[in-house]
PDB file of C-alpha atoms in Angstrom:
ATOM      1  CA  ILE A  30       0.000   0.000   0.000  1.00  0.00           C
ATOM      2  CA  GLY A  31       2.589   2.546   1.102  1.00  0.00           C
ATOM      3  CA  MET A  32       4.905   1.341  -1.674  1.00  0.00           C
ATOM      4  CA  ALA A  33       2.539   2.545  -4.415  1.00  0.00           C
ATOM      5  CA  VAL A  34       2.590   6.067  -3.025  1.00  0.00           C
ATOM      6  CA  GLY A  35       6.308   5.875  -2.386  1.00  0.00           C
ATOM      7  CA  ILE A  36       6.992   4.970  -6.016  1.00  0.00           C
ATOM      8  CA  GLY A  37       4.984   7.999  -7.109  1.00  0.00           C
ATOM      9  CA  MET A  38       6.943  10.257  -4.805  1.00  0.00           C
ATOM     10  CA  TYR A  39      10.208   8.821  -6.101  1.00  0.00           C
ATOM     11  CA  ALA A  40       9.104   9.653  -9.638  1.00  0.00           C
ATOM     12  CA  LEU A  41       9.332  13.350  -8.777  1.00  0.00           C
ATOM     13  CA  ALA A  42      13.046  13.008  -7.963  1.00  0.00           C
ATOM     14  CA  LEU A  43      14.054  13.408 -11.609  1.00  0.00           C
ATOM     15  CA  SER A  44      17.612  12.641 -12.663  1.00  0.00           C
ATOM     16  CA  PRO A  45      19.711  15.439 -14.169  1.00  0.00           C
ATOM     17  CA  ALA A  46      19.328  13.824 -17.577  1.00  0.00           C
ATOM     18  CA  ALA A  47      15.557  13.654 -17.241  1.00  0.00           C
ATOM     19  CA  ILE A  48      15.413  17.266 -16.110  1.00  0.00           C
ATOM     20  CA  SER A  49      17.560  18.277 -19.072  1.00  0.00           C
ATOM     21  CA  LEU A  50      15.340  16.389 -21.503  1.00  0.00           C
ATOM     22  CA  LEU A  51      12.182  17.897 -20.002  1.00  0.00           C
ATOM     23  CA  GLY A  52      13.716  21.329 -20.240  1.00  0.00           C
ATOM     24  CA  LEU A  53      14.455  20.832 -23.949  1.00  0.00           C
ATOM     25  CA  GLU A  54      10.982  19.502 -24.651  1.00  0.00           C
ATOM     26  CA  LEU A  55       8.957  21.888 -22.509  1.00  0.00           C
ATOM     27  CA  LEU A  56      10.906  25.102 -22.766  1.00  0.00           C
ATOM     28  CA  GLY A  57      11.300  25.084 -26.535  1.00  0.00           C
ATOM     29  CA  TRP A  58       8.244  27.347 -26.470  1.00  0.00           C
ATOM     30  CA  PHE A  59       9.961  30.192 -24.693  1.00  0.00           C
ATOM     31  CA  MET A  60      12.625  32.858 -25.300  1.00  0.00           C
ATOM     32  CA  PRO A  61      15.420  33.704 -22.829  1.00  0.00           C
ATOM     33  CA  PRO A  62      14.566  36.397 -20.285  1.00  0.00           C
ATOM     34  CA  THR A  63      16.261  39.728 -20.921  1.00  0.00           C
ATOM     35  CA  SER A  64      15.890  41.413 -17.557  1.00  0.00           C
ATOM     36  CA  LYS A  65      17.027  40.627 -14.061  1.00  0.00           C
ATOM     37  CA  LYS A  66      14.828  43.264 -12.368  1.00  0.00           C
ATOM     38  CA  LYS A  67      12.736  41.790  -9.558  1.00  0.00           C
ATOM     39  CA  ALA A  68       8.946  42.170  -9.769  1.00  0.00           C
ATOM     40  CA  PRO A  69       7.655  43.211  -6.324  1.00  0.00           C
ATOM     41  CA  SER A  70       4.166  41.653  -6.509  1.00  0.00           C
ATOM     42  CA  VAL A  71       4.965  38.129  -7.697  1.00  0.00           C
ATOM     43  CA  THR A  72       7.132  35.183  -6.710  1.00  0.00           C
ATOM     44  CA  ASP A  73      10.088  34.217  -8.901  1.00  0.00           C
ATOM     45  CA  VAL A  74      11.783  30.840  -9.195  1.00  0.00           C
ATOM     46  CA  ALA A  75      14.837  30.904 -11.444  1.00  0.00           C
ATOM     47  CA  PRO A  76      15.469  28.129 -13.965  1.00  0.00           C
ATOM     48  CA  ALA A  77      17.797  25.382 -12.823  1.00  0.00           C
ATOM     49  CA  ALA A  78      20.597  26.756 -15.012  1.00  0.00           C
ATOM     50  CA  GLU A  79      20.500  30.048 -13.110  1.00  0.00           C
ATOM     51  CA  ARG A  80      20.192  28.450  -9.676  1.00  0.00           C
ATOM     52  CA  ALA A  81      23.194  26.170 -10.085  1.00  0.00           C
ATOM     53  CA  ASN A  82      26.362  27.930  -8.933  1.00  0.00           C
ATOM     54  CA  GLY A  83      25.024  31.330  -9.978  1.00  0.00           C
ATOM     55  CA  SER A  84      25.270  30.361 -13.633  1.00  0.00           C
ATOM     56  CA  ARG A  85      24.506  33.020 -16.253  1.00  0.00           C
ATOM     57  CA  MET A  86      23.671  30.453 -18.917  1.00  0.00           C
ATOM     58  CA  PRO A  87      20.725  31.446 -21.167  1.00  0.00           C
ATOM     59  CA  SER A  88      17.510  30.325 -19.488  1.00  0.00           C
ATOM     60  CA  ARG A  89      13.779  30.385 -20.140  1.00  0.00           C
ATOM     61  CA  ARG A  90      10.889  31.317 -17.902  1.00  0.00           C
ATOM     62  CA  ILE A  91       7.106  31.102 -17.798  1.00  0.00           C
ATOM     63  CA  VAL A  92       4.312  32.678 -15.786  1.00  0.00           C
ATOM     64  CA  LEU A  93       2.513  30.150 -13.604  1.00  0.00           C
ATOM     65  CA  ALA A  94      -1.017  31.480 -13.143  1.00  0.00           C
ATOM     66  CA  SER A  95      -1.520  29.598  -9.890  1.00  0.00           C
ATOM     67  CA  GLY A  96      -0.645  30.034  -6.252  1.00  0.00           C
ATOM     68  CA  SER A  97      -0.475  26.272  -5.661  1.00  0.00           C
ATOM     69  CA  PRO A  98       2.755  25.268  -3.899  1.00  0.00           C
ATOM     70  CA  ARG A  99       2.356  21.774  -5.362  1.00  0.00           C
ATOM     71  CA  ARG A 100       2.386  23.039  -8.936  1.00  0.00           C
ATOM     72  CA  ALA A 101       5.375  25.222  -8.119  1.00  0.00           C
ATOM     73  CA  LYS A 102       7.143  22.187  -6.647  1.00  0.00           C
ATOM     74  CA  ILE A 103       6.614  20.181  -9.826  1.00  0.00           C
ATOM     75  CA  LEU A 104       7.928  22.931 -12.105  1.00  0.00           C
ATOM     76  CA  GLU A 105      10.898  23.641  -9.868  1.00  0.00           C
ATOM     77  CA  GLY A 106      11.725  19.945  -9.677  1.00  0.00           C
ATOM     78  CA  ALA A 107      11.666  19.811 -13.483  1.00  0.00           C
ATOM     79  CA  GLY A 108      14.138  22.676 -13.696  1.00  0.00           C
ATOM     80  CA  VAL A 109      11.637  25.148 -15.147  1.00  0.00           C
ATOM     81  CA  GLY A 110      11.990  28.818 -14.232  1.00  0.00           C
ATOM     82  CA  PHE A 111       8.725  30.575 -13.485  1.00  0.00           C
ATOM     83  CA  THR A 112       7.020  33.597 -11.973  1.00  0.00           C
ATOM     84  CA  VAL A 113       3.913  32.980  -9.854  1.00  0.00           C
ATOM     85  CA  LEU A 114       0.901  35.141 -10.637  1.00  0.00           C
ATOM     86  CA  ARG A 115      -2.246  34.557  -8.596  1.00  0.00           C
ATOM     87  CA  THR A 116      -5.538  35.308 -10.332  1.00  0.00           C
ATOM     88  CA  ASP A 117      -9.120  35.687  -9.116  1.00  0.00           C
ATOM     89  CA  ALA A 118     -10.822  34.128 -12.125  1.00  0.00           C
ATOM     90  CA  PRO A 119     -14.283  32.719 -11.308  1.00  0.00           C
ATOM     91  CA  GLU A 120     -14.567  28.939 -11.488  1.00  0.00           C
ATOM     92  CA  THR A 121     -17.464  26.870 -12.770  1.00  0.00           C
ATOM     93  CA  SER A 122     -18.496  23.369 -11.706  1.00  0.00           C
ATOM     94  CA  VAL A 123     -20.471  21.064 -14.010  1.00  0.00           C
ATOM     95  CA  PRO A 124     -20.631  17.597 -12.398  1.00  0.00           C
ATOM     96  CA  SER A 125     -21.870  15.987 -15.614  1.00  0.00           C
ATOM     97  CA  ASP A 126     -18.804  17.288 -17.480  1.00  0.00           C
ATOM     98  CA  PRO A 127     -15.703  17.098 -15.272  1.00  0.00           C
ATOM     99  CA  GLU A 128     -13.301  17.356 -18.224  1.00  0.00           C
ATOM    100  CA  GLY A 129     -15.036  20.445 -19.564  1.00  0.00           C
ATOM    101  CA  THR A 130     -15.064  21.932 -16.069  1.00  0.00           C
ATOM    102  CA  VAL A 131     -11.298  21.802 -15.606  1.00  0.00           C
ATOM    103  CA  ARG A 132     -10.557  22.782 -19.209  1.00  0.00           C
ATOM    104  CA  ASN A 133     -12.817  25.843 -19.005  1.00  0.00           C
ATOM    105  CA  ASN A 134     -11.553  26.855 -15.566  1.00  0.00           C
ATOM    106  CA  ALA A 135      -7.934  26.608 -16.698  1.00  0.00           C
ATOM    107  CA  ALA A 136      -8.729  28.697 -19.783  1.00  0.00           C
ATOM    108  CA  ALA A 137     -10.483  31.314 -17.619  1.00  0.00           C
ATOM    109  CA  LYS A 138      -7.465  31.530 -15.317  1.00  0.00           C
ATOM    110  CA  LEU A 139      -5.206  31.910 -18.337  1.00  0.00           C
ATOM    111  CA  GLU A 140      -7.297  34.758 -19.736  1.00  0.00           C
ATOM    112  CA  ALA A 141      -7.333  36.493 -16.350  1.00  0.00           C
ATOM    113  CA  ALA A 142      -3.548  36.237 -16.197  1.00  0.00           C
ATOM    114  CA  ARG A 143      -3.153  37.533 -19.748  1.00  0.00           C
ATOM    115  CA  ALA A 144      -5.352  40.539 -18.958  1.00  0.00           C
ATOM    116  CA  GLU A 145      -3.419  41.341 -15.787  1.00  0.00           C
ATOM    117  CA  LEU A 146      -0.070  41.022 -17.520  1.00  0.00           C
ATOM    118  CA  ALA A 147      -1.257  43.248 -20.369  1.00  0.00           C
ATOM    119  CA  ALA A 148      -2.214  45.943 -17.858  1.00  0.00           C
ATOM    120  CA  ARG A 149       0.809  45.458 -15.634  1.00  0.00           C
ATOM    121  CA  PRO A 150       3.671  43.696 -17.426  1.00  0.00           C
ATOM    122  CA  PRO A 151       6.094  41.777 -15.186  1.00  0.00           C
ATOM    123  CA  ALA A 152       9.492  43.310 -14.559  1.00  0.00           C
ATOM    124  CA  LYS A 153      11.119  40.040 -15.597  1.00  0.00           C
ATOM    125  CA  PRO A 154       9.902  39.064 -19.079  1.00  0.00           C
ATOM    126  CA  CYS A 155       8.301  35.658 -19.508  1.00  0.00           C
ATOM    127  CA  ASP A 156       7.478  34.002 -22.785  1.00  0.00           C
ATOM    128  CA  GLY A 157       4.527  31.841 -21.865  1.00  0.00           C
ATOM    129  CA  ILE A 158       1.642  31.604 -19.412  1.00  0.00           C
ATOM    130  CA  LEU A 159       0.491  28.328 -17.873  1.00  0.00           C
ATOM    131  CA  ALA A 160      -2.758  27.879 -15.940  1.00  0.00           C
ATOM    132  CA  ALA A 161      -4.297  24.773 -14.392  1.00  0.00           C
ATOM    133  CA  ASP A 162      -7.404  23.563 -12.592  1.00  0.00           C
ATOM    134  CA  THR A 163      -7.794  20.305 -10.657  1.00  0.00           C
ATOM    135  CA  ILE A 164     -10.868  18.526  -9.302  1.00  0.00           C
ATOM    136  CA  VAL A 165     -11.709  15.203  -7.715  1.00  0.00           C
ATOM    137  CA  TRP A 166     -14.716  13.466  -9.303  1.00  0.00           C
ATOM    138  CA  TYR A 167     -16.635  10.542  -7.825  1.00  0.00           C
ATOM    139  CA  ASN A 168     -20.080   9.119  -8.497  1.00  0.00           C
ATOM    140  CA  GLY A 169     -21.193  12.110 -10.538  1.00  0.00           C
ATOM    141  CA  ARG A 170     -20.029  14.670  -7.979  1.00  0.00           C
ATOM    142  CA  ILE A 171     -17.203  17.185  -8.161  1.00  0.00           C
ATOM    143  CA  TYR A 172     -15.120  17.582  -5.011  1.00  0.00           C
ATOM    144  CA  GLY A 173     -13.315  20.896  -5.032  1.00  0.00           C
ATOM    145  CA  LYS A 174     -11.599  22.541  -2.082  1.00  0.00           C
ATOM    146  CA  PRO A 175     -13.458  22.056   1.210  1.00  0.00           C
ATOM    147  CA  ARG A 176     -14.786  25.160   2.938  1.00  0.00           C
ATOM    148  CA  ASP A 177     -13.325  24.126   6.292  1.00  0.00           C
ATOM    149  CA  LEU A 178     -11.854  21.184   8.176  1.00  0.00           C
ATOM    150  CA  GLU A 179     -15.293  19.788   8.956  1.00  0.00           C
ATOM    151  CA  GLU A 180     -16.157  19.570   5.272  1.00  0.00           C
ATOM    152  CA  ALA A 181     -12.711  18.101   4.588  1.00  0.00           C
ATOM    153  CA  ALA A 182     -13.575  15.249   6.951  1.00  0.00           C
ATOM    154  CA  VAL A 183     -16.913  14.774   5.154  1.00  0.00           C
ATOM    155  CA  PHE A 184     -15.106  14.478   1.814  1.00  0.00           C
ATOM    156  CA  LEU A 185     -12.718  11.859   3.172  1.00  0.00           C
ATOM    157  CA  ARG A 186     -15.590   9.810   4.624  1.00  0.00           C
ATOM    158  CA  GLU A 187     -17.359   9.804   1.282  1.00  0.00           C
ATOM    159  CA  LEU A 188     -14.212   8.793  -0.611  1.00  0.00           C
ATOM    160  CA  SER A 189     -13.122   6.175   1.949  1.00  0.00           C
ATOM    161  CA  GLY A 190     -12.545   2.745   0.419  1.00  0.00           C
ATOM    162  CA  ARG A 191     -13.556   3.946  -3.048  1.00  0.00           C
ATOM    163  CA  THR A 192     -11.857   4.809  -6.329  1.00  0.00           C
ATOM    164  CA  HIS A 193     -12.231   8.366  -7.591  1.00  0.00           C
ATOM    165  CA  THR A 194     -10.840  10.236 -10.580  1.00  0.00           C
ATOM    166  CA  VAL A 195      -8.595  13.291 -10.518  1.00  0.00           C
ATOM    167  CA  PHE A 196      -8.948  15.618 -13.509  1.00  0.00           C
ATOM    168  CA  THR A 197      -6.532  18.446 -14.251  1.00  0.00           C
ATOM    169  CA  GLY A 198      -7.057  20.914 -17.056  1.00  0.00           C
ATOM    170  CA  LEU A 199      -4.123  22.860 -18.484  1.00  0.00           C
ATOM    171  CA  ALA A 200      -4.158  26.013 -20.615  1.00  0.00           C
ATOM    172  CA  PHE A 201      -0.997  27.492 -22.116  1.00  0.00           C
ATOM    173  CA  SER A 202      -0.367  30.601 -24.178  1.00  0.00           C
ATOM    174  CA  GLY A 203       2.990  31.098 -25.866  1.00  0.00           C
ATOM    175  CA  ALA A 204       4.674  34.031 -27.567  1.00  0.00           C
ATOM    176  CA  ASP A 205       2.423  33.614 -30.591  1.00  0.00           C
ATOM    177  CA  GLY A 206      -0.690  34.142 -28.461  1.00  0.00           C
ATOM    178  CA  ALA A 207      -2.228  30.808 -29.439  1.00  0.00           C
ATOM    179  CA  VAL A 208      -3.925  28.922 -26.591  1.00  0.00           C
ATOM    180  CA  ARG A 209      -3.355  25.199 -26.099  1.00  0.00           C
ATOM    181  CA  THR A 210      -5.495  23.171 -23.687  1.00  0.00           C
ATOM    182  CA  ALA A 211      -5.417  19.597 -22.417  1.00  0.00           C
ATOM    183  CA  VAL A 212      -7.021  17.451 -19.729  1.00  0.00           C
ATOM    184  CA  SER A 213      -5.329  14.630 -17.815  1.00  0.00           C
ATOM    185  CA  ARG A 214      -6.972  12.051 -15.557  1.00  0.00           C
ATOM    186  CA  SER A 215      -5.733   9.643 -12.900  1.00  0.00           C
ATOM    187  CA  ASP A 216      -7.585   7.178 -10.686  1.00  0.00           C
ATOM    188  CA  VAL A 217      -6.962   7.026  -6.930  1.00  0.00           C
ATOM    189  CA  THR A 218      -8.222   4.391  -4.504  1.00  0.00           C
ATOM    190  CA  PHE A 219      -8.497   5.286  -0.838  1.00  0.00           C
ATOM    191  CA  ARG A 220      -7.985   2.949   2.085  1.00  0.00           C
ATOM    192  CA  GLU A 221     -10.921   2.181   4.315  1.00  0.00           C
ATOM    193  CA  LEU A 222     -10.693   5.137   6.677  1.00  0.00           C
ATOM    194  CA  ASP A 223     -12.054   5.081  10.201  1.00  0.00           C
ATOM    195  CA  GLU A 224     -12.777   8.252  12.164  1.00  0.00           C
ATOM    196  CA  GLY A 225      -9.376   8.153  13.831  1.00  0.00           C
ATOM    197  CA  ALA A 226      -7.538   8.026  10.496  1.00  0.00           C
ATOM    198  CA  ILE A 227      -9.648  10.855   9.082  1.00  0.00           C
ATOM    199  CA  ALA A 228      -9.102  13.018  12.160  1.00  0.00           C
ATOM    200  CA  GLU A 229      -5.355  12.391  12.077  1.00  0.00           C
ATOM    201  CA  TYR A 230      -5.045  13.245   8.399  1.00  0.00           C
ATOM    202  CA  VAL A 231      -7.154  16.398   8.611  1.00  0.00           C
ATOM    203  CA  SER A 232      -5.256  17.574  11.691  1.00  0.00           C
ATOM    204  CA  ARG A 233      -1.849  16.854  10.173  1.00  0.00           C
ATOM    205  CA  VAL A 234      -2.397  18.194   6.633  1.00  0.00           C
ATOM    206  CA  ARG A 235      -5.241  20.720   7.098  1.00  0.00           C
ATOM    207  CA  PRO A 236      -6.206  20.212   3.440  1.00  0.00           C
ATOM    208  CA  THR A 237      -8.614  23.105   2.910  1.00  0.00           C
ATOM    209  CA  ASP A 238      -6.609  24.285  -0.107  1.00  0.00           C
ATOM    210  CA  ARG A 239      -6.632  20.887  -1.861  1.00  0.00           C
ATOM    211  CA  ALA A 240      -9.252  19.526  -4.240  1.00  0.00           C
ATOM    212  CA  GLY A 241     -10.946  16.548  -2.621  1.00  0.00           C
ATOM    213  CA  ALA A 242      -9.466  17.496   0.765  1.00  0.00           C
ATOM    214  CA  TYR A 243      -6.226  15.581   0.338  1.00  0.00           C
ATOM    215  CA  ASP A 244      -2.702  15.780  -1.024  1.00  0.00           C
ATOM    216  CA  ILE A 245      -1.121  12.543  -2.228  1.00  0.00           C
ATOM    217  CA  ASP A 246       2.317  14.113  -1.779  1.00  0.00           C
ATOM    218  CA  GLU A 247       1.787  15.046   1.879  1.00  0.00           C
ATOM    219  CA  SER A 248       1.095  12.097   4.197  1.00  0.00           C
ATOM    220  CA  GLY A 249      -0.676  10.405   1.305  1.00  0.00           C
ATOM    221  CA  ASP A 250       0.297   6.999   2.645  1.00  0.00           C
ATOM    222  CA  LEU A 251      -2.198   7.524   5.482  1.00  0.00           C
ATOM    223  CA  ILE A 252      -5.186   7.487   3.136  1.00  0.00           C
ATOM    224  CA  VAL A 253      -4.165   6.302  -0.363  1.00  0.00           C
ATOM    225  CA  GLU A 254      -4.160   2.602  -1.136  1.00  0.00           C
ATOM    226  CA  SER A 255      -3.214   2.798  -4.831  1.00  0.00           C
ATOM    227  CA  TRP A 256      -3.319   4.998  -7.898  1.00  0.00           C
ATOM    228  CA  THR A 257      -2.997   4.751 -11.675  1.00  0.00           C
ATOM    229  CA  GLY A 258      -2.035   7.380 -14.229  1.00  0.00           C
ATOM    230  CA  SER A 259       0.099  10.468 -13.685  1.00  0.00           C
ATOM    231  CA  TYR A 260       1.270  11.142 -10.136  1.00  0.00           C
ATOM    232  CA  GLU A 261       1.923  14.785 -11.030  1.00  0.00           C
ATOM    233  CA  ASN A 262      -1.650  15.040 -12.276  1.00  0.00           C
ATOM    234  CA  ILE A 263      -2.894  13.973  -8.845  1.00  0.00           C
ATOM    235  CA  MET A 264      -0.705  16.720  -7.380  1.00  0.00           C
ATOM    236  CA  GLY A 265      -2.199  19.245  -9.782  1.00  0.00           C
ATOM    237  CA  LEU A 266       0.179  19.674 -12.739  1.00  0.00           C
ATOM    238  CA  PRO A 267       0.621  16.780 -15.197  1.00  0.00           C
ATOM    239  CA  LEU A 268       3.813  16.971 -17.235  1.00  0.00           C
ATOM    240  CA  GLU A 269       2.711  14.768 -20.142  1.00  0.00           C
ATOM    241  CA  PRO A 270       0.758  17.467 -22.035  1.00  0.00           C
ATOM    242  CA  LEU A 271       3.673  19.855 -21.659  1.00  0.00           C
ATOM    243  CA  ARG A 272       6.039  17.301 -23.168  1.00  0.00           C
ATOM    244  CA  ALA A 273       3.624  16.688 -26.038  1.00  0.00           C
ATOM    245  CA  TRP A 274       3.356  20.409 -26.758  1.00  0.00           C
ATOM    246  CA  GLY A 275       7.141  20.683 -26.867  1.00  0.00           C
TER     247      GLY A 275
END
């Protein structure tokens, strides 16, 4: 049980060669940044080439239109430089169309980011914008972020011992202005959770900012029995569409 989650976590520890390959595939979209001025209202993460020993090698950077620390972790682990831009785009929820829900929400976040950047360009140029939206879907219901810890516990009770699907929609706009979208899905099976296990997980993780009220990458072994598909998708940012777009 724990091994399945452990394997997924290990997958994030990319080798230098894998990171290099991903950088070539993913970052072929973008142009090198031309400014080193720090933008005061956003968070910057330099590309791996800049972080290593203060290197001044040419590097590429995107805008991540998401405040999710899990998405930032995935990009940083892949060696991608990015600037975080949080948006307030409204989200829709159509339980009968989970794929359309995440695709449309990601596209809305992308458009909100494009509008904000047009009005207030970042001090450090970026050559692409990436937005994402993730939901948990089970039995015709969409599980987004719980309102509070009590609702988080309700979500976990309802998902206990069952297999649900995680959908993540991606929307990307490059230098040419064209918008690409994709949807990834993974299936996750929970352990049978008693009240003690639910209380422990909610207390330890406090998952009010996670779709479905859980995070497979943080104490996931307490609740996850197995999963299939992309581990990064379950975290909120699948890499496969980005590789395909490269």
